[in-house]
Short mmCIF file of the C-alpha atoms (twelve columns), coordinates in Angstrom:
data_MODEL
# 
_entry.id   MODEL 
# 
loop_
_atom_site.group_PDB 
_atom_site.id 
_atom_site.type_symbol 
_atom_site.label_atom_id 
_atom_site.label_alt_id 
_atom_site.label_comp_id 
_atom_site.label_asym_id 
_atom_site.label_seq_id 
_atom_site.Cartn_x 
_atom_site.Cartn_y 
_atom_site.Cartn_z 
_atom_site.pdbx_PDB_model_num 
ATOM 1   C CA . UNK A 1   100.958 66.877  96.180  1 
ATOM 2   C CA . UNK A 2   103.897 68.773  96.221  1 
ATOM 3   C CA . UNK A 3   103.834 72.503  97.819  1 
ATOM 4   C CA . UNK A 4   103.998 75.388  95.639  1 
ATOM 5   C CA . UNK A 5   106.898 77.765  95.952  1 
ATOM 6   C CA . UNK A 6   104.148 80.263  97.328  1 
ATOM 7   C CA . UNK A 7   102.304 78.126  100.052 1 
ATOM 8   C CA . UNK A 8   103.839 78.572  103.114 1 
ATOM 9   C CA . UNK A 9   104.303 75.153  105.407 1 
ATOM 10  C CA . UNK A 10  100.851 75.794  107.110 1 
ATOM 11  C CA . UNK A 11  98.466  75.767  104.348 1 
ATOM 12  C CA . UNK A 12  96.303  72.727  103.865 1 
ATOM 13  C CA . UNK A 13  96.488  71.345  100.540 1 
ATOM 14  C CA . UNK A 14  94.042  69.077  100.800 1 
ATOM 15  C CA . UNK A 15  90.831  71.357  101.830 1 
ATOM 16  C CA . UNK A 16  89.485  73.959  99.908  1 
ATOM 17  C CA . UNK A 17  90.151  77.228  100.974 1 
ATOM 18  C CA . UNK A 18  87.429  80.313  100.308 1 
ATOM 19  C CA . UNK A 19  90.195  82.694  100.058 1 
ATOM 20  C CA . UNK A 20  92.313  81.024  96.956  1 
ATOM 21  C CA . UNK A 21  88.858  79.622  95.571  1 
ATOM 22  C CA . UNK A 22  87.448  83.830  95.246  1 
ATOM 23  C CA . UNK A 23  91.054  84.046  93.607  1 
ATOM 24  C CA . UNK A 24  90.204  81.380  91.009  1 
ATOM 25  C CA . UNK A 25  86.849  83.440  90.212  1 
ATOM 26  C CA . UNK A 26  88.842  86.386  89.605  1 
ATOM 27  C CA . UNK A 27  91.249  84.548  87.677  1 
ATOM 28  C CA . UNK A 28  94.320  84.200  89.765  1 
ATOM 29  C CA . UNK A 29  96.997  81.884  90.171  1 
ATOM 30  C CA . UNK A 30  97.700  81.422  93.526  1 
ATOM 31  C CA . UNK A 31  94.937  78.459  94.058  1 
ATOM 32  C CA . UNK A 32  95.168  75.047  94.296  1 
ATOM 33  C CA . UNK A 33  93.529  72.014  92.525  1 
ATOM 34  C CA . UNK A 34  91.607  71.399  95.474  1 
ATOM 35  C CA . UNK A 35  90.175  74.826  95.191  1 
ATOM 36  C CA . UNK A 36  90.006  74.675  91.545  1 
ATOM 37  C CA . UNK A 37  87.777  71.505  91.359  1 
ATOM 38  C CA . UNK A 38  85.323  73.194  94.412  1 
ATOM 39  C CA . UNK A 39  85.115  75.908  92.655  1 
ATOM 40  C CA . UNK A 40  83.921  74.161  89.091  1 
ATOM 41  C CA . UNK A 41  81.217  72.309  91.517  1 
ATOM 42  C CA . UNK A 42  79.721  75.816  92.893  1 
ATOM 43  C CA . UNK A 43  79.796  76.871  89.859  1 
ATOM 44  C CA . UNK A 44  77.503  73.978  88.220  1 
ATOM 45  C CA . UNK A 45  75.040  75.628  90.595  1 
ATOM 46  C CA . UNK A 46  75.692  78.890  89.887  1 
ATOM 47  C CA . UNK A 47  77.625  79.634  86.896  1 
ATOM 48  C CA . UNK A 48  77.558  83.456  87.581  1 
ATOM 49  C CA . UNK A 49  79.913  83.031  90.439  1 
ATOM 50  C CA . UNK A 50  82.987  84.424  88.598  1 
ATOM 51  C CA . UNK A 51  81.029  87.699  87.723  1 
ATOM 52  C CA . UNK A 52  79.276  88.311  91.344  1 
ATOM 53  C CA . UNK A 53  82.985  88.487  92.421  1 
ATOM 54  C CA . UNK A 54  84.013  90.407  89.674  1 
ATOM 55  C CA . UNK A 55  80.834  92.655  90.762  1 
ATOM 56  C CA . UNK A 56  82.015  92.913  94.571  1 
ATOM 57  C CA . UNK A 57  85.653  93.851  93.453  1 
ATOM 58  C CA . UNK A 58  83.911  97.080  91.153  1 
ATOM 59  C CA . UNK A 59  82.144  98.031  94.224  1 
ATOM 60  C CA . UNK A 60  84.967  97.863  96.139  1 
ATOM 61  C CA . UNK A 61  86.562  100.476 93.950  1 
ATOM 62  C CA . UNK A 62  83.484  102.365 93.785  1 
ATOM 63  C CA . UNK A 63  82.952  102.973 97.895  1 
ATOM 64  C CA . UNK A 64  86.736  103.517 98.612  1 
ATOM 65  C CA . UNK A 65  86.799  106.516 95.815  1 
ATOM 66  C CA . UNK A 66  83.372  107.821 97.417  1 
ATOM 67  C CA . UNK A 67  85.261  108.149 100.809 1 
ATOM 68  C CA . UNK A 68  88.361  109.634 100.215 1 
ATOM 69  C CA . UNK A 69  86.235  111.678 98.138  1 
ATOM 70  C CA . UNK A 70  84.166  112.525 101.701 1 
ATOM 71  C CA . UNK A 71  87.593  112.975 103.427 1 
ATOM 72  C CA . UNK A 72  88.448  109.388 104.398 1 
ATOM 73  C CA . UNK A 73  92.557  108.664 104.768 1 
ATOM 74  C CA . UNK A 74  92.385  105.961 106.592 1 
ATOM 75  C CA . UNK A 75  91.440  101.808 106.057 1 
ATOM 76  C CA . UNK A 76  91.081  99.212  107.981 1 
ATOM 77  C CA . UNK A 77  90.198  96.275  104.762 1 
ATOM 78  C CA . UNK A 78  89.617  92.910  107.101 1 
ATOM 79  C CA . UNK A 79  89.509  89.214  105.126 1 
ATOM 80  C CA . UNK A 80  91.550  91.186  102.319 1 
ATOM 81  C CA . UNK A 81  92.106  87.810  100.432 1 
ATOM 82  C CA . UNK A 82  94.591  87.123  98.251  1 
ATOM 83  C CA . UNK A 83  96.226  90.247  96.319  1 
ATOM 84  C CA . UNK A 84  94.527  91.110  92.688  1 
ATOM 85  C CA . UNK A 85  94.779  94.138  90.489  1 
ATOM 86  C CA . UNK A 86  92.687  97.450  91.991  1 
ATOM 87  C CA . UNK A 87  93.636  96.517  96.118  1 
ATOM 88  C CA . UNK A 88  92.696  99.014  98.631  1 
ATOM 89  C CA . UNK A 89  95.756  100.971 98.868  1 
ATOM 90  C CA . UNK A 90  96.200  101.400 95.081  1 
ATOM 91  C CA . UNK A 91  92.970  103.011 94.657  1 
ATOM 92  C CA . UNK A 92  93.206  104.920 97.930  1 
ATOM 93  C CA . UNK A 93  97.025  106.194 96.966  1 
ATOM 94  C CA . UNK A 94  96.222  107.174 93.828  1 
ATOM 95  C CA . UNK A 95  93.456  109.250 94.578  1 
ATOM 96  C CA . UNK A 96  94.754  110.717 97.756  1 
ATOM 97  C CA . UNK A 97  98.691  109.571 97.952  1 
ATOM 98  C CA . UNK A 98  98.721  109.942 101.732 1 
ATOM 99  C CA . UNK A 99  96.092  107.220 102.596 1 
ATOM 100 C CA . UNK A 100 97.452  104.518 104.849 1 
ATOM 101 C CA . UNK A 101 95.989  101.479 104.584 1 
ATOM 102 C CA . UNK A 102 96.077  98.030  106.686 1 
ATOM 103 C CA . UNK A 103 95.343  94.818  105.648 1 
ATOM 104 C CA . UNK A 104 93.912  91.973  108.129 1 
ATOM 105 C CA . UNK A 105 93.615  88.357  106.750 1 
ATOM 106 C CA . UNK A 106 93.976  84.942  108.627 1 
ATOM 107 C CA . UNK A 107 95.109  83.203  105.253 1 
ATOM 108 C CA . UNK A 108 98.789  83.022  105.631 1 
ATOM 109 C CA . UNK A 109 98.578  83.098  101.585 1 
ATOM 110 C CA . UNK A 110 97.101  85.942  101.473 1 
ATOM 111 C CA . UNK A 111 99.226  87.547  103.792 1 
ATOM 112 C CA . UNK A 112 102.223 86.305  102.435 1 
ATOM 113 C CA . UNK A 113 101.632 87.781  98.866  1 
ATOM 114 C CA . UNK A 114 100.181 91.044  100.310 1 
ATOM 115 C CA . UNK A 115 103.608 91.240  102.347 1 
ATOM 116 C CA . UNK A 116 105.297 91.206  98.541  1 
ATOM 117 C CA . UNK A 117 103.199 93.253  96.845  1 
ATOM 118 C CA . UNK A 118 103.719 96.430  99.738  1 
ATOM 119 C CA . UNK A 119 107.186 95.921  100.010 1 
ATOM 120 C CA . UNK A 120 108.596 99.796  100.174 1 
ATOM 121 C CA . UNK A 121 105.050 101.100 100.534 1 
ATOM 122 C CA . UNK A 122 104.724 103.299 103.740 1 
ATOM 123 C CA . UNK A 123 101.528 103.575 104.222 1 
ATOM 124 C CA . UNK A 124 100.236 100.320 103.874 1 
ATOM 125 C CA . UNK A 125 100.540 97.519  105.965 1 
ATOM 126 C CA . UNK A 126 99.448  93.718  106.728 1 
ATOM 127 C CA . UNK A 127 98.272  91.696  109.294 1 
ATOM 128 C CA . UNK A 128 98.013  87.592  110.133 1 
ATOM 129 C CA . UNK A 129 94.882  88.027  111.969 1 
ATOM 130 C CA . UNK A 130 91.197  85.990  112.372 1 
ATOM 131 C CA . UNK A 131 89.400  89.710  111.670 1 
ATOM 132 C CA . UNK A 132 86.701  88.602  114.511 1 
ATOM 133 C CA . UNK A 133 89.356  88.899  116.984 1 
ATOM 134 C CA . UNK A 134 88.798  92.427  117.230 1 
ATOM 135 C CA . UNK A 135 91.011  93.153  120.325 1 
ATOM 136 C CA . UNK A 136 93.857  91.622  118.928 1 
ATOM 137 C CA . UNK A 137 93.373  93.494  115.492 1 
ATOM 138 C CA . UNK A 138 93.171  96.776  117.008 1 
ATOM 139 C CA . UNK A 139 96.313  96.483  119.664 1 
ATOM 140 C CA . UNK A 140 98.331  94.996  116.840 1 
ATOM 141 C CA . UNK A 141 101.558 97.017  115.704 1 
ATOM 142 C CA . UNK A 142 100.306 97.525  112.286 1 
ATOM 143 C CA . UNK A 143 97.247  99.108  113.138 1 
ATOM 144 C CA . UNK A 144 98.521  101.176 116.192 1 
ATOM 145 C CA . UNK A 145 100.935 102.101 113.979 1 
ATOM 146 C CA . UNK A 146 99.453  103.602 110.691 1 
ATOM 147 C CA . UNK A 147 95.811  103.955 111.801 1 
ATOM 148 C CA . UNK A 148 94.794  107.363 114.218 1 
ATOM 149 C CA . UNK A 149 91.235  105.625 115.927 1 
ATOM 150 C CA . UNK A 150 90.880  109.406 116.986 1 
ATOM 151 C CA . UNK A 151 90.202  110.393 113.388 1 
ATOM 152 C CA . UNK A 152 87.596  108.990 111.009 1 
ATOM 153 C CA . UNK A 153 88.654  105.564 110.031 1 
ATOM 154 C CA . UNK A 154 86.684  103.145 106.903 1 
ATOM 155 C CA . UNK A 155 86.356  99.849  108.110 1 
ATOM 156 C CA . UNK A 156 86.008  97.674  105.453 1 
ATOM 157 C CA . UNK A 157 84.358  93.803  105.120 1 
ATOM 158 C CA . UNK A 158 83.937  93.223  101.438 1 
ATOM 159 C CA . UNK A 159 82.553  89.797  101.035 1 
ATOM 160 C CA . UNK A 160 83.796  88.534  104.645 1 
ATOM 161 C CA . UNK A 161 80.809  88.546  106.773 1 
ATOM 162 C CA . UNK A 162 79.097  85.872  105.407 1 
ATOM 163 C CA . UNK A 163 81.375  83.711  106.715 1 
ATOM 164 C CA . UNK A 164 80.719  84.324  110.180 1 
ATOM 165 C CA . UNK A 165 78.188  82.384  111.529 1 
ATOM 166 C CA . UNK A 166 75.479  84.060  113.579 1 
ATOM 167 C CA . UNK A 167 74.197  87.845  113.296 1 
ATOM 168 C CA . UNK A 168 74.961  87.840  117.033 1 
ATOM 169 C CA . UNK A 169 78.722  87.313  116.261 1 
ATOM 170 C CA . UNK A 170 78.559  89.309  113.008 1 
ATOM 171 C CA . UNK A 171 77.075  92.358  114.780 1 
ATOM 172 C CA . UNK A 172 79.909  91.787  117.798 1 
ATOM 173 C CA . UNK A 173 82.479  91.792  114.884 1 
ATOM 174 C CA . UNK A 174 80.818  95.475  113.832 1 
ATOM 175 C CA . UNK A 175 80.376  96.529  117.028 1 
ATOM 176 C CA . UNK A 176 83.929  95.882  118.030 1 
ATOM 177 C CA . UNK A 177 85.789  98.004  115.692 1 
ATOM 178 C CA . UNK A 178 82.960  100.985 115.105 1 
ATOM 179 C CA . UNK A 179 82.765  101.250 118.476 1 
ATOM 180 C CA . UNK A 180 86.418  102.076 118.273 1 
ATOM 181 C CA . UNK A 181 86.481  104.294 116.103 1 
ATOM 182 C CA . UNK A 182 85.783  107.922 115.971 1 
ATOM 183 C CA . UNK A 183 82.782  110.296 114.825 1 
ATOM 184 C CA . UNK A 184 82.479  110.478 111.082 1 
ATOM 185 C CA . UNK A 185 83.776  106.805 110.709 1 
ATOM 186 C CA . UNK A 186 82.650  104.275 107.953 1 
ATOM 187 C CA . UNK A 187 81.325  100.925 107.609 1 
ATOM 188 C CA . UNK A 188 81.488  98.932  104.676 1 
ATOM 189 C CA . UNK A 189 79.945  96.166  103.678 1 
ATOM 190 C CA . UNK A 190 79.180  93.516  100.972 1 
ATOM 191 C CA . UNK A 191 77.259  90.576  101.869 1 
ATOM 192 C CA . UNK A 192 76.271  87.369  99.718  1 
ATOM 193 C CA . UNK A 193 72.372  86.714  100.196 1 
ATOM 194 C CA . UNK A 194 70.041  83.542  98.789  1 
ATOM 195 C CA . UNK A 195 67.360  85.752  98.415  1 
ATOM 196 C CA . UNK A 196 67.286  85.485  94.472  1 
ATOM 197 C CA . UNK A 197 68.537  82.342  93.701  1 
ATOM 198 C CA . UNK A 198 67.050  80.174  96.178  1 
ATOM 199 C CA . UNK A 199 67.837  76.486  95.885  1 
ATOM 200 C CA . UNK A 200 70.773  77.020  93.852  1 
ATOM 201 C CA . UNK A 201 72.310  79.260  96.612  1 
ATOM 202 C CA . UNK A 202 71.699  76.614  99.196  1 
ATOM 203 C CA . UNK A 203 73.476  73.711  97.020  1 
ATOM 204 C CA . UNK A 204 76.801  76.333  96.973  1 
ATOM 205 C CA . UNK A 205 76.506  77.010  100.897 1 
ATOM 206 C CA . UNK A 206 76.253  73.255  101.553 1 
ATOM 207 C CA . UNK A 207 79.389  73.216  99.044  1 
ATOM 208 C CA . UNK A 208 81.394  75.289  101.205 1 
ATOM 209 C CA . UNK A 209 81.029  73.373  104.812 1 
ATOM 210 C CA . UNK A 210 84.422  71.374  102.740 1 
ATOM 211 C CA . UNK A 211 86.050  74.986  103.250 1 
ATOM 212 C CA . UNK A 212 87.498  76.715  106.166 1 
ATOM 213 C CA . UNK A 213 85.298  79.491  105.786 1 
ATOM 214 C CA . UNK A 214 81.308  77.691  105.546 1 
ATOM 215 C CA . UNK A 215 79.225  80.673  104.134 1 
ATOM 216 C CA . UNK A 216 76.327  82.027  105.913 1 
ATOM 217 C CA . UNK A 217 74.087  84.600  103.594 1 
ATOM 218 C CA . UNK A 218 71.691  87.086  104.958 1 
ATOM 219 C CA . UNK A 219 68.127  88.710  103.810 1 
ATOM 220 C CA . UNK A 220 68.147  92.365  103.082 1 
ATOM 221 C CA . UNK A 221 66.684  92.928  106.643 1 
ATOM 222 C CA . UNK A 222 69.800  91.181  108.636 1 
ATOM 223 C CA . UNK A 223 72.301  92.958  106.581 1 
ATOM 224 C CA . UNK A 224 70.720  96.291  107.292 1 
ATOM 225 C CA . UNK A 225 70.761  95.516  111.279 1 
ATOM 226 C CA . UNK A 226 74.606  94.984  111.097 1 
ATOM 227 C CA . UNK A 227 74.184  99.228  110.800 1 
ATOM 228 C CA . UNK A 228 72.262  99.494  113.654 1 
ATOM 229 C CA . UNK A 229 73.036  103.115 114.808 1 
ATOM 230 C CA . UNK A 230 74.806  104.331 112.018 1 
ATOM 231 C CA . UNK A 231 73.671  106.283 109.220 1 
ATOM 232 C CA . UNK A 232 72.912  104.669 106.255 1 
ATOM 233 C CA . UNK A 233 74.721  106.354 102.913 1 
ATOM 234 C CA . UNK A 234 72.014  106.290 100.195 1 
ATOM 235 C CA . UNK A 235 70.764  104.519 98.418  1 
ATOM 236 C CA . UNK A 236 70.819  102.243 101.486 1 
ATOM 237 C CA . UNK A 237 71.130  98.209  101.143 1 
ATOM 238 C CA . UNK A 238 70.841  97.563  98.032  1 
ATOM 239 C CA . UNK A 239 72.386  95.029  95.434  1 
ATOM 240 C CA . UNK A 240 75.674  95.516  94.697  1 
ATOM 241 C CA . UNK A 241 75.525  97.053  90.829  1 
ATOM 242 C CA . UNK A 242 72.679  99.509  92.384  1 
ATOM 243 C CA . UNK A 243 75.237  101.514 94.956  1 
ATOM 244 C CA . UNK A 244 76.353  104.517 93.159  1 
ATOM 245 C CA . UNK A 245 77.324  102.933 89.693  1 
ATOM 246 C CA . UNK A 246 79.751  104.641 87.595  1 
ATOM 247 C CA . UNK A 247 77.236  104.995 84.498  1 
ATOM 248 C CA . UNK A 248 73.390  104.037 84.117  1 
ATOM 249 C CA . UNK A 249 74.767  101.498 81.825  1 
ATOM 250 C CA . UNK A 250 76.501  99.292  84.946  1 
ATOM 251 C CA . UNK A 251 73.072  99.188  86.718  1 
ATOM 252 C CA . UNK A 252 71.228  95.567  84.818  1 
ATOM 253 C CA . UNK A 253 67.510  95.322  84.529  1 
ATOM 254 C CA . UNK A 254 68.308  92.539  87.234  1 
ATOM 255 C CA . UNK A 255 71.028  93.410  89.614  1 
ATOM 256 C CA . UNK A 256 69.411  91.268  92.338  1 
ATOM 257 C CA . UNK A 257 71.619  88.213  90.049  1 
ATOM 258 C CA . UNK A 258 74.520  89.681  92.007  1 
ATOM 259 C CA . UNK A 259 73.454  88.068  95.058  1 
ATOM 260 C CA . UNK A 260 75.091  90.245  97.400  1 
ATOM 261 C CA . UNK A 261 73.975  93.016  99.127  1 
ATOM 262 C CA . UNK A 262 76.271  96.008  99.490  1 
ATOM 263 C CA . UNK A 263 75.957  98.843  102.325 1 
ATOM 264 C CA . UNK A 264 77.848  102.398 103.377 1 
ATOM 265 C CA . UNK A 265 77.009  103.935 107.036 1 
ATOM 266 C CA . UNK A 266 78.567  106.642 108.834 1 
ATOM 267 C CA . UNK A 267 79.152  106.491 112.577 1 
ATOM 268 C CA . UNK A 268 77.558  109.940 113.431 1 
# 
């Protein structure tokens, strides 16, 4: 196969990869045919998979207004993914222009197009990083230098915990950076659960062992424990069209078809 102008010499092209596959939900271009044809297999199992992600991305816009709305200035947005239109630091930035943002991914795509798209921006940032190196992450330059730990930070893991593979490690990967951080800190989180679709869930998690990211989901109940001794924002854990929806109208008779739990807590 021959390498696209935009893969750097380290990408595989010959195993899936979860981060250019989520970009071929939303309807990117910076995915492979590998990824491509994985992605048309989950979705013979689950043919909502394109709109779940679409769902995560609206609640990502949704919780990063509500905290620089509370105050926040700061984010720390690990397994960014691939660039796509509403990112962290444009929503941020345009509702509060001096938010400073960083960026952790380990997919040197990822990193590589985030690198172009914040060319010139000051305030944002991005870092080649495994986010479950925690120690690493927060001695890097890019965090030390836009990020004050002595000031309420939001740490962000939209759609990334899943794909670490115990709640022991997930909670250590929680624990590492709110423990960090200072008083009146955030956690958020979206999380994929089999809760509602069952079967179907378990043919697309046995799908992604061929990535480089297998995919774990949670229950309700293990999701909530990754908040253990933070405050829960209302309305809690709940599925991701039910947090704080921009109009009654966004909220479906049957959100649980999102399969993927979303969460805000405050470190008190």
């Amino acid at each position: 196969m021959e390498r696209p102008t935009w893969a750097p010499g380290e990408v595989d092209l010959e195993r899936p990869s979860a981060a250019r596959v989520y970009d071929y939900y939303l309807g990117g271009y910076h995915n492979l045919a590998v990824d491509r044809e994985f992605a048309e297999q989950a979705m013979l199992a689950m043919p909502e998979l394109p709109l779940i992600m679409r769902t995560n991305r609206a609640f990502l816009r949704r919780s990063v207004r509500h905290l620089v709305a509370r105050g926040i200035r700061q984010f720390l947005d690990l397994g960014s993914g691939i660039p796509t239109v509403g990112n962290v630091h444009e929503i941020a930035q345009a509702a509060a222009p001096g938010c400073r943002v960083v960026y952790v991914d380990k997919d040197p795509v990822a990193v590589a197009h985030s690198q172009v798209m914040l060319e010139g921006n000051q305030n944002a940032a991005v870092l080649l990083a495994d986010m479950r190196d925690y120690e690493s992450v927060l001695a890097s330059d890019a965090v030390a230098g836009l990020l004050d730990f002595t000031e309420p930070v939001a740490v962000l893991m939209f759609a990334v915990l899943h794909f670490v593979d115990s709640d022991e490690h997930a909670r250590q990967s929680v624990r590492g950076y709110l423990d960090a951080a200072a008083s009146g800190s955030y956690l958020v989180v979206s999380h994929g659960t089999h809760e509602y679709v069952g079967e179907r869930g378990k043919q697309v998690e046995r799908l992604y062992t061929r990535t480089d990211n297998p995919f774990y989901p949670r229950n309700q109940a293990q999701v909530s424990s990754l908040a253990d001794g933070l405050e829960l924002v209302e309305p809690g854990v709940v599925y991701l069209p039910s947090w704080h929806p921009d109009s009654p109208e966004e909220v479906e008779d049957h959100p649980e078809r999102s399969s993927t739990y979303a969460m805000v807590a405050r470190k008190p």
